PDB file of C-alpha atoms in Angstrom:
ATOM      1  CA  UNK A   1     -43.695   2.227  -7.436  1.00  0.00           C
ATOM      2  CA  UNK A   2     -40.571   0.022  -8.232  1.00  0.00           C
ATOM      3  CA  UNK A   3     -40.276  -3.368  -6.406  1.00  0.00           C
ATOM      4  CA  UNK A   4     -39.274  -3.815  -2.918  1.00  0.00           C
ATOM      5  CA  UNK A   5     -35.757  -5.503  -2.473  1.00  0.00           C
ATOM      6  CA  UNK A   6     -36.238  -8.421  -0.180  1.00  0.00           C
ATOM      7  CA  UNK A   7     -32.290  -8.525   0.031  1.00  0.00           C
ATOM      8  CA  UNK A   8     -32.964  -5.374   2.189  1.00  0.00           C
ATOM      9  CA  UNK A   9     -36.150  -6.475   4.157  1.00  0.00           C
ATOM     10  CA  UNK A  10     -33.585  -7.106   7.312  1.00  0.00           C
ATOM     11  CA  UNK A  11     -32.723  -3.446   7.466  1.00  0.00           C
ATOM     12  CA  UNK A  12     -36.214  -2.094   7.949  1.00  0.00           C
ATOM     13  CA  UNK A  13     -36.912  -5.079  10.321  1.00  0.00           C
ATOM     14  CA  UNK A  14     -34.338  -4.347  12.616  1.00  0.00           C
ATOM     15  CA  UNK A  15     -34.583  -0.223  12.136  1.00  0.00           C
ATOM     16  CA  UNK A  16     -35.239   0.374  15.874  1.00  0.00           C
ATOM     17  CA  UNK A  17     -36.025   3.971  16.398  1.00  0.00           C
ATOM     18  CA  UNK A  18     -36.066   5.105  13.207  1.00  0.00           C
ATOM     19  CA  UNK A  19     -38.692   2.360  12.022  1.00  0.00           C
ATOM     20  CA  UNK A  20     -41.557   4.496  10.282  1.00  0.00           C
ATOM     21  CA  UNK A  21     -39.089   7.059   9.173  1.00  0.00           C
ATOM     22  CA  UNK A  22     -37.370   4.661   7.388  1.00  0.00           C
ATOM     23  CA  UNK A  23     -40.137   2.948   5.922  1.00  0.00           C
ATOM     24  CA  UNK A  24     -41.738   6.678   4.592  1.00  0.00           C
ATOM     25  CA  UNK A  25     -38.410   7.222   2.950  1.00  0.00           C
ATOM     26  CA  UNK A  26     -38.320   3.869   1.276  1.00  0.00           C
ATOM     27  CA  UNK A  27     -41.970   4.310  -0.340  1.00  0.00           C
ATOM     28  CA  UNK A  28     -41.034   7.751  -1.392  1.00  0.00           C
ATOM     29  CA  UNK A  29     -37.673   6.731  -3.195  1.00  0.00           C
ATOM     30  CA  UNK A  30     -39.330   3.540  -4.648  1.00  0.00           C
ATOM     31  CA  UNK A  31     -41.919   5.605  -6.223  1.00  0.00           C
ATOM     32  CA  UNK A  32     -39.201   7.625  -7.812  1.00  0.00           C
ATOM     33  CA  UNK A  33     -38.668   4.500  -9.973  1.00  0.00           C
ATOM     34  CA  UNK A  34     -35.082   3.878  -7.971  1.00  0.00           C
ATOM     35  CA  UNK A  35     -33.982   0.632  -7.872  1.00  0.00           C
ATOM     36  CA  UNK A  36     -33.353  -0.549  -4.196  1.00  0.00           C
ATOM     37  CA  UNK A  37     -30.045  -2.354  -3.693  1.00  0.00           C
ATOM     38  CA  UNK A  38     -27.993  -3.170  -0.029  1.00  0.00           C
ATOM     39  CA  UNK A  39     -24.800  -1.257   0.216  1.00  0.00           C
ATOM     40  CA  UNK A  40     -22.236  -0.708   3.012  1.00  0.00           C
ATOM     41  CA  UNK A  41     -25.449  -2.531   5.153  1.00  0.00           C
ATOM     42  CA  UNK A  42     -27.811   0.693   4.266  1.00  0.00           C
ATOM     43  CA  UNK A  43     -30.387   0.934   1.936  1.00  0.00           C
ATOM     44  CA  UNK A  44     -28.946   2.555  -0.996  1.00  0.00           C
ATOM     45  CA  UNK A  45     -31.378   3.535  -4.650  1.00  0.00           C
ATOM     46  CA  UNK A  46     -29.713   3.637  -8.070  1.00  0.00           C
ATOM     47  CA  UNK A  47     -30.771   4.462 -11.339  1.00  0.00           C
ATOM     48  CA  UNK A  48     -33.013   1.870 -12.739  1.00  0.00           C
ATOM     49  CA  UNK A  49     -31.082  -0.676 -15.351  1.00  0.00           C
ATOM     50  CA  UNK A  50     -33.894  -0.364 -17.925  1.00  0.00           C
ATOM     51  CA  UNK A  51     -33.296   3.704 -18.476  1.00  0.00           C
ATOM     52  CA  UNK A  52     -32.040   4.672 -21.326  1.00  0.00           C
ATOM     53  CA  UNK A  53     -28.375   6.294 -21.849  1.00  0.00           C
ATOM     54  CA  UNK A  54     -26.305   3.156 -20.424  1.00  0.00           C
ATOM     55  CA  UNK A  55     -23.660   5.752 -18.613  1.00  0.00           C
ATOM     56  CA  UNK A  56     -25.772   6.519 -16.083  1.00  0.00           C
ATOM     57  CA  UNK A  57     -27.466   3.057 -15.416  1.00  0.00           C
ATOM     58  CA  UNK A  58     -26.893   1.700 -11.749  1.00  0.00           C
ATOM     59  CA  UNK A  59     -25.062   4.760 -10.234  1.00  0.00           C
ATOM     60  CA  UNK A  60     -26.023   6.020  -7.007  1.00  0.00           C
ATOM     61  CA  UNK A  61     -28.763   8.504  -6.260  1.00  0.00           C
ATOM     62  CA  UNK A  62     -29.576   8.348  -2.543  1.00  0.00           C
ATOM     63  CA  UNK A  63     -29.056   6.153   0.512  1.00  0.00           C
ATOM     64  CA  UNK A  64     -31.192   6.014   3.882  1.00  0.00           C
ATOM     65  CA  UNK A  65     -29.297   5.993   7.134  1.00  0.00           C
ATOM     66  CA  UNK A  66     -29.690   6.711  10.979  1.00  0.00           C
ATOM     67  CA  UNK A  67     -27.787   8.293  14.028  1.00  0.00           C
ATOM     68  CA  UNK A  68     -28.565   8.644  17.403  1.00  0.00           C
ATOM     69  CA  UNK A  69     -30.240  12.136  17.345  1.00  0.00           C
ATOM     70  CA  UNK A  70     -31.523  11.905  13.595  1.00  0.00           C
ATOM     71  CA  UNK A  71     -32.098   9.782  10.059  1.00  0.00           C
ATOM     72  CA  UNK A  72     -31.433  10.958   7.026  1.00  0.00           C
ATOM     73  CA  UNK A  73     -31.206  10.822   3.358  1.00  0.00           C
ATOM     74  CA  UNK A  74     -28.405  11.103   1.418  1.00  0.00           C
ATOM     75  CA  UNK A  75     -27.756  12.789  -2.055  1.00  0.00           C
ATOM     76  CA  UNK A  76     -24.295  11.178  -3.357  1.00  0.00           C
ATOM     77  CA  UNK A  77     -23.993  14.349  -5.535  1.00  0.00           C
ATOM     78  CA  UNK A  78     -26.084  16.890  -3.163  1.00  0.00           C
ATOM     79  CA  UNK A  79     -23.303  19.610  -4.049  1.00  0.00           C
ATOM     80  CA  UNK A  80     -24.799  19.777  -7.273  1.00  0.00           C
ATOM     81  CA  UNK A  81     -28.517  19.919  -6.799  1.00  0.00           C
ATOM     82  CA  UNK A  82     -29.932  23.423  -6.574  1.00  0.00           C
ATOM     83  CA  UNK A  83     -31.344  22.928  -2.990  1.00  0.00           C
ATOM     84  CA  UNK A  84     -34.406  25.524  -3.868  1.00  0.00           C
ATOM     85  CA  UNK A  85     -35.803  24.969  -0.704  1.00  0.00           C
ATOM     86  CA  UNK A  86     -32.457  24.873   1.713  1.00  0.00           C
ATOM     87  CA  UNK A  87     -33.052  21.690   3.008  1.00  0.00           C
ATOM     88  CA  UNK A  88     -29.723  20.055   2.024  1.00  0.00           C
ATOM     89  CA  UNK A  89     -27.102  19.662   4.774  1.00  0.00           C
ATOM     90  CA  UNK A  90     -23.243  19.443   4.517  1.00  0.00           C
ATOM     91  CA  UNK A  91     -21.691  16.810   7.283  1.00  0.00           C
ATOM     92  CA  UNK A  92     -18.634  18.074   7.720  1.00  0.00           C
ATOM     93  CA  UNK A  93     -16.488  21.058   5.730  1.00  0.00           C
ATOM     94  CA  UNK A  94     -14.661  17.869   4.652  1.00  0.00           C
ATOM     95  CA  UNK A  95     -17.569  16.166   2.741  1.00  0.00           C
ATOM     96  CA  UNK A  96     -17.274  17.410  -0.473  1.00  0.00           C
ATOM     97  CA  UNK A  97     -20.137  15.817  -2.775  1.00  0.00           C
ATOM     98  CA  UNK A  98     -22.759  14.317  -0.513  1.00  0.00           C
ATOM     99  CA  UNK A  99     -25.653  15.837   1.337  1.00  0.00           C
ATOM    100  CA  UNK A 100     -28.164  15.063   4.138  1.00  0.00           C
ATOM    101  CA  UNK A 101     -31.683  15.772   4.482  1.00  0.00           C
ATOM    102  CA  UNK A 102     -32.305  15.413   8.167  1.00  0.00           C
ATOM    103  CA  UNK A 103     -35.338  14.259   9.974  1.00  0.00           C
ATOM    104  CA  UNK A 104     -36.353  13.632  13.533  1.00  0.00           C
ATOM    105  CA  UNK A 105     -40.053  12.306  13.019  1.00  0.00           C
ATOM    106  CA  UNK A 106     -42.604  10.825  10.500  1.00  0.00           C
ATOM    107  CA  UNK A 107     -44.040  14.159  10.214  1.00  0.00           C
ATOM    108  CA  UNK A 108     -41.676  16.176   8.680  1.00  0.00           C
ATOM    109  CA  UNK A 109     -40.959  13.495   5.834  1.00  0.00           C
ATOM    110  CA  UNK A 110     -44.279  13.395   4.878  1.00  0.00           C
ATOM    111  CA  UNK A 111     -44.353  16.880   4.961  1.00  0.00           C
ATOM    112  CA  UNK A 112     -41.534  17.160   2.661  1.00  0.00           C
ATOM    113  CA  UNK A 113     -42.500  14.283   0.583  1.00  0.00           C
ATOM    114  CA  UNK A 114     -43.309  16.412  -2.844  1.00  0.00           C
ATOM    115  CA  UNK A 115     -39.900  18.384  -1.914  1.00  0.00           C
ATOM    116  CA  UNK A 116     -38.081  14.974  -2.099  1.00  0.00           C
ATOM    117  CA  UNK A 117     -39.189  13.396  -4.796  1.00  0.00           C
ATOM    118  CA  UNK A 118     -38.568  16.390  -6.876  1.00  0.00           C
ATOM    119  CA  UNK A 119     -34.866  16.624  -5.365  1.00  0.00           C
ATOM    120  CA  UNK A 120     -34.560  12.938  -6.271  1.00  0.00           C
ATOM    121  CA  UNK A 121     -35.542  13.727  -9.838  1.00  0.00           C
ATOM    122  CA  UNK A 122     -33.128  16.282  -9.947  1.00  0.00           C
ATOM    123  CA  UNK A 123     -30.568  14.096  -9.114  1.00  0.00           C
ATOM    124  CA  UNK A 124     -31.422  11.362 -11.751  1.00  0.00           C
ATOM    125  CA  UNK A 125     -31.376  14.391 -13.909  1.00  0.00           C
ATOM    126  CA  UNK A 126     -27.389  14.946 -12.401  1.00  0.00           C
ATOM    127  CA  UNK A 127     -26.620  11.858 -13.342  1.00  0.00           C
ATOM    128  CA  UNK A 128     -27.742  11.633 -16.687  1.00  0.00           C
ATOM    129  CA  UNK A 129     -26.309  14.611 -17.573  1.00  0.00           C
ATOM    130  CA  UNK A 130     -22.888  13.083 -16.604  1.00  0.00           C
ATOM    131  CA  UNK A 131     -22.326  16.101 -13.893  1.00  0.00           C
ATOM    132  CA  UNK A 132     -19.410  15.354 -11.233  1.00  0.00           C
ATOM    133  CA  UNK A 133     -18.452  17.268  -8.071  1.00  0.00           C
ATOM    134  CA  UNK A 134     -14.970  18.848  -8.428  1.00  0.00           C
ATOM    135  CA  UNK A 135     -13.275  17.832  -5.738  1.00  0.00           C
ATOM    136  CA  UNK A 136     -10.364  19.346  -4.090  1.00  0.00           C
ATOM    137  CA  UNK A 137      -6.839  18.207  -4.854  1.00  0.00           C
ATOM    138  CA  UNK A 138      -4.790  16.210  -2.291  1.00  0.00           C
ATOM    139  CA  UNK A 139      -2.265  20.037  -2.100  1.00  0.00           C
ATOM    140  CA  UNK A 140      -5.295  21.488  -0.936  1.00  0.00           C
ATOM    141  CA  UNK A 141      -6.200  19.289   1.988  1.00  0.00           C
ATOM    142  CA  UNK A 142      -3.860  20.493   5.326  1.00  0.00           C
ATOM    143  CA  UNK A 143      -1.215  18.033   6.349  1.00  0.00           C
ATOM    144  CA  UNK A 144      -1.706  17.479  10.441  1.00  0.00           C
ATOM    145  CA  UNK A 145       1.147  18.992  12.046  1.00  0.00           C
ATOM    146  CA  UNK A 146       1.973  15.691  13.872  1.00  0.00           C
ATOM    147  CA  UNK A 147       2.214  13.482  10.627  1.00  0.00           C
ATOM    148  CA  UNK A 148       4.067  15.815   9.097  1.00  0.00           C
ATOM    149  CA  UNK A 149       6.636  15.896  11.402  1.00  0.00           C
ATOM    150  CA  UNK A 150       6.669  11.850  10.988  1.00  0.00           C
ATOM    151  CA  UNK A 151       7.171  12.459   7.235  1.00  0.00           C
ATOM    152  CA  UNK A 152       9.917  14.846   8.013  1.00  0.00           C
ATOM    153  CA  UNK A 153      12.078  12.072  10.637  1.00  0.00           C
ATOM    154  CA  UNK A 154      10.975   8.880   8.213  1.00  0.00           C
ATOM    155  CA  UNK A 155      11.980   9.235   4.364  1.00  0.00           C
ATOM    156  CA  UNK A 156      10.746   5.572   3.826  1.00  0.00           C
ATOM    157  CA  UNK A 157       7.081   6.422   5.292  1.00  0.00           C
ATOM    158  CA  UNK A 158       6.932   9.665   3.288  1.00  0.00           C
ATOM    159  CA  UNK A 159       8.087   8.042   0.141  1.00  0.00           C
ATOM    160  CA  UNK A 160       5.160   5.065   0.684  1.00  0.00           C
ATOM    161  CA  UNK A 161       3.237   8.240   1.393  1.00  0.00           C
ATOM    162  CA  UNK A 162       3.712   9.757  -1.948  1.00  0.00           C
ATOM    163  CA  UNK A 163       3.109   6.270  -3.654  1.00  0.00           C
ATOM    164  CA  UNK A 164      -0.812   6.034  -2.465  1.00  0.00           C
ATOM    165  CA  UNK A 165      -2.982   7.394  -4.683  1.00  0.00           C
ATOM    166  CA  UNK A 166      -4.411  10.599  -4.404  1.00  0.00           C
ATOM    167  CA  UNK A 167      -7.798   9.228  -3.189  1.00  0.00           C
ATOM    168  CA  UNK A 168      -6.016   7.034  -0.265  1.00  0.00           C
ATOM    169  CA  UNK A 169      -3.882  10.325   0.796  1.00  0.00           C
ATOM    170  CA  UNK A 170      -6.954  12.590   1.040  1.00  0.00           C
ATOM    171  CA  UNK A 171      -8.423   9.485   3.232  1.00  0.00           C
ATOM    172  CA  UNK A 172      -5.822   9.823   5.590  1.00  0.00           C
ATOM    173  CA  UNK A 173      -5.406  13.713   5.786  1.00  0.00           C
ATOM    174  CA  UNK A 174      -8.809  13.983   6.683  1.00  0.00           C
ATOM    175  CA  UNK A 175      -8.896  11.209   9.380  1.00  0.00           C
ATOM    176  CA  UNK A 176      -5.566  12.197  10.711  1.00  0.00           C
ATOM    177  CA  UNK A 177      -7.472  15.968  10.910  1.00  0.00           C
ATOM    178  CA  UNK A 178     -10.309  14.850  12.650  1.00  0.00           C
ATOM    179  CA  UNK A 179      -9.541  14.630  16.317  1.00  0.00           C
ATOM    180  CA  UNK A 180      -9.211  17.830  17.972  1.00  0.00           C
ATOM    181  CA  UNK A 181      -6.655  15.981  20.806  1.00  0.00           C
ATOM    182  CA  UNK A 182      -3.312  16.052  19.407  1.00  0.00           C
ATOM    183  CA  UNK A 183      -2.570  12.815  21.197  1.00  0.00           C
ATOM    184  CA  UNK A 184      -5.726  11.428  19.400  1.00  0.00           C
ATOM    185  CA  UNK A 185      -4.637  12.319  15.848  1.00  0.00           C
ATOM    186  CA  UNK A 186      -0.796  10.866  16.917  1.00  0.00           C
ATOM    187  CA  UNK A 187      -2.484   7.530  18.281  1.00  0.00           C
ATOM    188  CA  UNK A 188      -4.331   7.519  14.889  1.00  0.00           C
ATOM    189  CA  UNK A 189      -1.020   8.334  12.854  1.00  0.00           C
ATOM    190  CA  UNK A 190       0.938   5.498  14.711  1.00  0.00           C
ATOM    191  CA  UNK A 191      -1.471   2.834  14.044  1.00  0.00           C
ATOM    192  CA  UNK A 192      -1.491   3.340  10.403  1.00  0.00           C
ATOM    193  CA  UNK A 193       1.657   3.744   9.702  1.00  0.00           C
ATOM    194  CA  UNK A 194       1.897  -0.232   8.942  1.00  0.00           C
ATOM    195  CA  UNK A 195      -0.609  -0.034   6.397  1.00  0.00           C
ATOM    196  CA  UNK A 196       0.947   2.803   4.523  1.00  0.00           C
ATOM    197  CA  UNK A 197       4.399   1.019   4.371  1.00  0.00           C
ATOM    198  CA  UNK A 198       2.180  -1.933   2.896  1.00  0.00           C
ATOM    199  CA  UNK A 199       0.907   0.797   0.148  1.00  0.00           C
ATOM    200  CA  UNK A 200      -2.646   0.300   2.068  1.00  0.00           C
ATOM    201  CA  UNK A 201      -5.470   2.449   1.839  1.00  0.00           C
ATOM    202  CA  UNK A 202      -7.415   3.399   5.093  1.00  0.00           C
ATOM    203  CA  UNK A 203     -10.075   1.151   4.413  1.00  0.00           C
ATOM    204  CA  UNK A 204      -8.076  -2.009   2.498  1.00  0.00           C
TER     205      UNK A 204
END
């Protein structure tokens, strides 16, 4: 088993419902030979330093986190893993790489505990192999009808539009899509225009 991460100590200390589910995941990753790191405040395992074949040293393999009704763990390039036994789940349609294993007790990871470590092997396996999700282009993703009509009335907001990258446009598409209220997506669309004048990403 690799070493705990003291750095991440707090999260399992302050887990709350999901204690013992999150500390069965942990021991099952760490015997994996994952290296345990904090990121975006969750528990997240990459590929240990010392491996061999530098490209794929550090990069992401799975990450532990909780909601209300269930905890999971997450395969950054789930898309890709065979899934022999149907236990990978998609978010949303929008989520194009990762997936979730879901669980809602101590029982059913432990249960699944040969499963997982095999899927986590799998997906060093991924990313040694240099494998990466295709993702869909920003064309593909559907402009809300609401925003578009703001692109249509405001050539200087559609031209700062069309400046973004194509990573910061498909973050905006899909978080202007998300609300099924139309005066929730146009409440969402007004309060970002300022940050896509400023060439801004959603998250900058």
């Amino acid at each position: 088993m690799n070493k705990i991460n003291p750095n991440v100590d707090f999260f399992f200390s302050k887990a709350g419902k999901w204690h013992k589910e999150y500390e069965q995941l942990r021991r099952i990753i760490l015997d994996c030979g994952l290296t345990e790191e904090l990121k975006w405040g969750q528990p997240c395992y990459t590929c240990p330093t010392g491996s061999s074949g530098r490209a794929f040293q550090k990069k992401n393999i799975v990450l532990i986190h909780g909601f209300k009704e269930y905890c999971a763990l997450l395969f950054f390039k789930g898309a890709l893993l065979q899934d022999a036994k149907g236990i990978l789940i998609q978010q949303t349609e929008n989520v194009q790489s990762a997936r979730q294993v879901r669980f809602t007790n101590v029982q059913e990871i432990v249960k699944l505990a040969p499963t997982l470590k095999a899927y986590v092997y799998e997906a060093i396996e991924v990313e040694k192999a240099g494998l990466k999700v295709t993702l869909k282009k920003t064309a593909e993703y559907k402009v809300p009808e609401e925003f578009q009509n703001k692109l249509n009335k405001t050539p200087a907001l559609k031209k700062a539009f069309e400046a973004l990258t194509p990573g910061r446009q498909r973050a905006y598409l899909f978080y202007f899509s998300q609300p099924k209220q139309s005066k929730t997506r146009e409440s969402r669309i007004e309060k970002c225009i300022p940050k896509i004048n400023n060439g801004k990403g959603l998250n900058d």
